[in-house]
Structure formats: C-alpha cells, structure tokens
Short mmCIF file of C-alpha atoms in Angstrom, two decimals:
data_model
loop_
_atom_site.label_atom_id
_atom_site.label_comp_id
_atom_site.label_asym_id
_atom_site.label_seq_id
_atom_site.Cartn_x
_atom_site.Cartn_y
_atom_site.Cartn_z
CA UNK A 8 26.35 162.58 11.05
CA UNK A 9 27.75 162.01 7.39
CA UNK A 10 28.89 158.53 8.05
CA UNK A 11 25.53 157.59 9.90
CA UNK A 12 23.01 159.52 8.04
CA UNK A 13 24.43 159.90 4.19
CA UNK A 14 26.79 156.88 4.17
CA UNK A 15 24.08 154.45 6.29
CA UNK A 16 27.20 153.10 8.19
CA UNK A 17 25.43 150.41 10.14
CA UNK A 18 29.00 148.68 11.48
CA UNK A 19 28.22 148.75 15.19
CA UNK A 20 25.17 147.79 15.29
CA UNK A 21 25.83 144.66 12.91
CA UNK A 22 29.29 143.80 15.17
CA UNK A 23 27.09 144.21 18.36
CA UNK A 24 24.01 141.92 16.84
CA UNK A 25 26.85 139.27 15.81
CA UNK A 26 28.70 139.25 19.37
CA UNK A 27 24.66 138.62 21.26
CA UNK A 28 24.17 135.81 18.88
CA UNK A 29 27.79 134.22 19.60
CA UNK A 30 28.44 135.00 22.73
CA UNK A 31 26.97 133.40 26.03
CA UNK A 32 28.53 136.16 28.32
CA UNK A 33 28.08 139.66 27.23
CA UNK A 34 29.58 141.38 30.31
CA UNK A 35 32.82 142.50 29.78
CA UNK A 36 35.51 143.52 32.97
CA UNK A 37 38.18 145.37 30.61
CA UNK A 38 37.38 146.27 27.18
CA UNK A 39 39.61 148.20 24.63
CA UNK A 40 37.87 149.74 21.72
CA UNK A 41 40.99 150.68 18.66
CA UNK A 42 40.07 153.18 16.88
CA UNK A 43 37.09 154.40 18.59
CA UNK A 44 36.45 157.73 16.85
CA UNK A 45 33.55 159.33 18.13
CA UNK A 46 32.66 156.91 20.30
CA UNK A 47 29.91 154.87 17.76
CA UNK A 48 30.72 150.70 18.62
CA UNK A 49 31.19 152.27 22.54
CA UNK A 50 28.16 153.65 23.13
CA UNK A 51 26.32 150.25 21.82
CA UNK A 52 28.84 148.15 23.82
CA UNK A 53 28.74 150.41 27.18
CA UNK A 54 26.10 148.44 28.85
CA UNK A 55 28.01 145.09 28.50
CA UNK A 56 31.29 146.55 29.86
CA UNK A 57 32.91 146.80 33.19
CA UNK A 58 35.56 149.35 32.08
CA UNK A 59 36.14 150.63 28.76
CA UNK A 60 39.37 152.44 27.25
CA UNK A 61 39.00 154.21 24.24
CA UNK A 62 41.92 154.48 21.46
CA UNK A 63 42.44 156.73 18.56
CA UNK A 64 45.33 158.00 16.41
CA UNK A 65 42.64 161.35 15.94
CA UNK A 66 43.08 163.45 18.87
CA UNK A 67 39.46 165.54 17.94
CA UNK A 68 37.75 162.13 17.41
CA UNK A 69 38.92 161.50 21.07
CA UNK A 70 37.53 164.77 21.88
CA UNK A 71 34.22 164.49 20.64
CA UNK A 72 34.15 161.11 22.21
CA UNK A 73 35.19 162.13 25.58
CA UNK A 74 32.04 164.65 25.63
CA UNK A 75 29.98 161.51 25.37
CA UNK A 76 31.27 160.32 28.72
CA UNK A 77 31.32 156.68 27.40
CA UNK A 78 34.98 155.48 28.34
CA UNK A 79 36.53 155.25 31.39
CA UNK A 80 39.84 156.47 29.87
CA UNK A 81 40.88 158.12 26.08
CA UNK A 82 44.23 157.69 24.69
CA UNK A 83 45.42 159.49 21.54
CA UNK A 84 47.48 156.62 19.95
CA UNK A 85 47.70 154.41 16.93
CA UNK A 86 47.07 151.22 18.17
CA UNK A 87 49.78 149.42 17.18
CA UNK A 88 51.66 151.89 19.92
CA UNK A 89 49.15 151.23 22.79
CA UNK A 90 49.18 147.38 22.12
CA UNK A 91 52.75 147.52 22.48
CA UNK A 92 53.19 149.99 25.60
CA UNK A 93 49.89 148.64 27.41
CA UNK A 94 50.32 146.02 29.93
CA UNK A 95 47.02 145.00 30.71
CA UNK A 96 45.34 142.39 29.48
CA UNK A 97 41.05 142.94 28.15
CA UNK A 98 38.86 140.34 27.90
CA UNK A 99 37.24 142.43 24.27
CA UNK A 100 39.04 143.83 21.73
CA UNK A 101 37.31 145.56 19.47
CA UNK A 102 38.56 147.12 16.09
CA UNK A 103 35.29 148.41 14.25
CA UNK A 104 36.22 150.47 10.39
CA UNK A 105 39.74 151.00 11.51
CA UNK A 106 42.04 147.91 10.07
CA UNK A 107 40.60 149.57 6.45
CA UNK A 108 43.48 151.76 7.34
CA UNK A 109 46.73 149.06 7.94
CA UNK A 110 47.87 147.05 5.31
CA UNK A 111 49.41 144.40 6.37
CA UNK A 112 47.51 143.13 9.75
CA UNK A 113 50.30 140.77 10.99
CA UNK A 114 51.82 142.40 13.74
CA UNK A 115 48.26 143.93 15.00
CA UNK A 116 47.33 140.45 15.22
CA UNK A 117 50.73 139.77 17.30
CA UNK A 118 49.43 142.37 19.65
CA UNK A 119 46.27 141.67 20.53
CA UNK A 120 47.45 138.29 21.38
CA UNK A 121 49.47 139.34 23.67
CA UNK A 122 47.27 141.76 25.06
CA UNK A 123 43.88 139.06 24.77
CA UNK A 124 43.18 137.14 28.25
CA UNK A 125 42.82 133.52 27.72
CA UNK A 126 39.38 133.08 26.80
CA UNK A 127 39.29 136.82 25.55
CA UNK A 128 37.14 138.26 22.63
CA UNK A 129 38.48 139.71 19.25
CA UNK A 130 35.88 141.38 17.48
CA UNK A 131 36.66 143.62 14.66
CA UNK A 132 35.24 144.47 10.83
CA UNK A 133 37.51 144.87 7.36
CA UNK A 134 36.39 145.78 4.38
CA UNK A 135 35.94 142.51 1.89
CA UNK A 136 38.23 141.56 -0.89
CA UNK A 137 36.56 138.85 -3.56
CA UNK A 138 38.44 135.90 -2.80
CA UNK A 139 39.15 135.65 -6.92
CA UNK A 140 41.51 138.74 -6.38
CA UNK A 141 45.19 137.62 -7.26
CA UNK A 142 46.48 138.84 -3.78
CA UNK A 143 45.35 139.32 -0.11
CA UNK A 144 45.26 142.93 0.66
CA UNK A 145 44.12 145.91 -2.17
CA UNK A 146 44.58 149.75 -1.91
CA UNK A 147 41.69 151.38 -3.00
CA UNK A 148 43.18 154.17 -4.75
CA UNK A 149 39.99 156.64 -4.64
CA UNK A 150 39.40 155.78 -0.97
CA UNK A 151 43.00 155.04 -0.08
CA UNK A 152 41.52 151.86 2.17
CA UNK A 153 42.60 148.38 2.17
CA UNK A 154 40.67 145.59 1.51
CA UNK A 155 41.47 142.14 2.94
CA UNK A 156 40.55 138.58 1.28
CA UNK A 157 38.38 136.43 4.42
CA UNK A 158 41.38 133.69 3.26
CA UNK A 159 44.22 136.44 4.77
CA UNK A 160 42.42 137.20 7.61
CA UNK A 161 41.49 133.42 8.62
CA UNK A 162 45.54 132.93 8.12
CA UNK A 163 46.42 135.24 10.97
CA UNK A 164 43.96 133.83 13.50
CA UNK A 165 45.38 130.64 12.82
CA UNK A 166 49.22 132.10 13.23
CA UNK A 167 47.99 133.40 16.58
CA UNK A 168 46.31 130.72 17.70
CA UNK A 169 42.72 132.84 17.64
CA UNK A 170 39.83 130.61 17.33
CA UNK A 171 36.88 131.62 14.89
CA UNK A 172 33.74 131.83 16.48
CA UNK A 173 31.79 133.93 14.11
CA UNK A 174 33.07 134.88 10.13
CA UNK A 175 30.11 137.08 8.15
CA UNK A 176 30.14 138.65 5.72
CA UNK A 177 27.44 142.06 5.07
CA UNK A 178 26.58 145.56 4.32
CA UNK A 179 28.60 148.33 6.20
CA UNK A 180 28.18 151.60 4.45
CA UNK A 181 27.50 153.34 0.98
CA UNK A 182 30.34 154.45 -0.95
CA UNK A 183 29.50 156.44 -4.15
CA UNK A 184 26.27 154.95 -3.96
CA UNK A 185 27.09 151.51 -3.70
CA UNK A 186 27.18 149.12 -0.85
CA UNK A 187 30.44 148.31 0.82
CA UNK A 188 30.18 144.83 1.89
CA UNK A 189 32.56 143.90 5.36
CA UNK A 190 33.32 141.08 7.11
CA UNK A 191 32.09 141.07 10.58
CA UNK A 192 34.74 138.81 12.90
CA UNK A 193 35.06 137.26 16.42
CA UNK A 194 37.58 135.54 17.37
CA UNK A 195 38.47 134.05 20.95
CA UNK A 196 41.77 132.93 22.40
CA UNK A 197 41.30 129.77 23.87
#
C-alpha cells in the first residue's frame, strides 16, 4: 500500500505497457518473475503466462504473494541461487525494482543466459545513473540502492549476447518527494 499509494510506484505497469508495444507474442509458456514481492509485475503479467514461478529472498513477501494465488509455484531464494540450481529454461524473465539491490549485475546476467530459451525475453527495471557520473554503479547511502549508468547495463547484454529490443528511460516512484527516474529494459536472446 505504501509503495503504491504514497510512493506512486508505477514499475509494473510501465514494464508491462513497454513489453505490449515490443513484443508481437505476449503469451508466455514458462515465466520466472525475481524478486516478486507481493506479487505486483505478476498479477499484471498473469494473463499472458502459461506458468509462472515466483522468486524472493523475503519469505513474508512470498507469503503475502502466495494468498494472491498468482504463481504456479513460490520459492524463497535470492535469485542468484535459483538461477544457479534451476534447470529449466523460461521464455520471460522478469526482474522488476529488485537489481536496485546487487551491485555488480555481471554474474545475474551470466544466469539468466543460461537459464533464457533461445528467443527468450529479459525484461527488468534499475534505477538510473546520469551517464556524466565518473563510474557505473552508485550506492545510495540514504536508500542503500544502487544505481546503474544505461552505458553498464548495455555492456552486459552485449557480454551475453542479449539483444536490445526496448531501452527507456521514466518515472518509477517518489523518493523524498522527488521522482526516481528507471530504466525500463527488454532484452531477447536471439
């Protein structure tokens, strides 16, 4: 309720609006959604998907979203562990308000590669760094959330061999009263 109502988080809705205008196919057979919390990018992305697994490191923000009856399974994970233990492979990724919490994005990126079917969707948000800043990633010492520079994040699709399809940048929430602007990504392994 905070996040929605006080903050004005509008990240789902913005992600889902960007994947309908850049993607021809929006149904999904196997979907992973890191970091799901409560559930908030799921229940907007439900009606595209097939099945849906839900992962966060929070096991109450599991709980709340298990009530919701939105997933087809919850895991209580980081996601750098289920990447890593998973074996399936999802045609959508999704990573909505979560990579604000990693630093360095490398190996994430590593795993959902290997995890991404060919022709698979990456969608996911960070917070924006001004591409003036000195260095790629910032700690935000009152927040204690990274910000990434669009430069950083363009450099590990092209490590991985992820394909831009979509790159905007746009409001995701208030902080202190002021706007946090995010970039809103999809990606596609080709």
């Amino acid at each position: 309720q905070n996040l929605i109502g006080s903050l004005g988080y509008k990240g789902p809705e913005k992600l889902i609006a960007l994947l309908e205008e850049n993607v021809s196919n929006m149904a999904f057979n196997n979907v992973v959604d890191l970091g799901c919390g409560t559930g908030l990018l799921g229940e907007k992305l439900k009606p595209y998907c097939k099945k849906m697994i839900g992962v966060d490191i929070s096991s109450s923000m599991v709980e709340q979203a298990r009530g919701k009856s939105i997933y087809d399974n919850l895991e209580v994970s980081s996601l750098e562990t289920f990447l890593a233990n998973n074996t399936e492979t999802f045609d959508l990724v999704t990573a909505a308000d979560v990579f604000i919490y990693i630093k360095d994005l490398d190996k994430v990126f590593s795993l959902v590669k290997e995890r991404l079917s060919k022709g698979g969707t990456f969608i996911y948000t960070v917070e924006k760094l001004s591409d003036d800043y000195s260095k790629d990633i910032l700690l935000n010492e009152d927040t204690q959330r990274h910000k990434h520079k669009s430069s950083y994040m363009r450099s590990l699709a092209d490590k991985y061999g992820l394909t831009e399809v979509a790159f905007k940048d746009d409001f995701l929430r208030n902080e202190n009263e002021e706007a946090v602007i995010a970039s809103y990504v999809i990606l596609t392994l080709e």
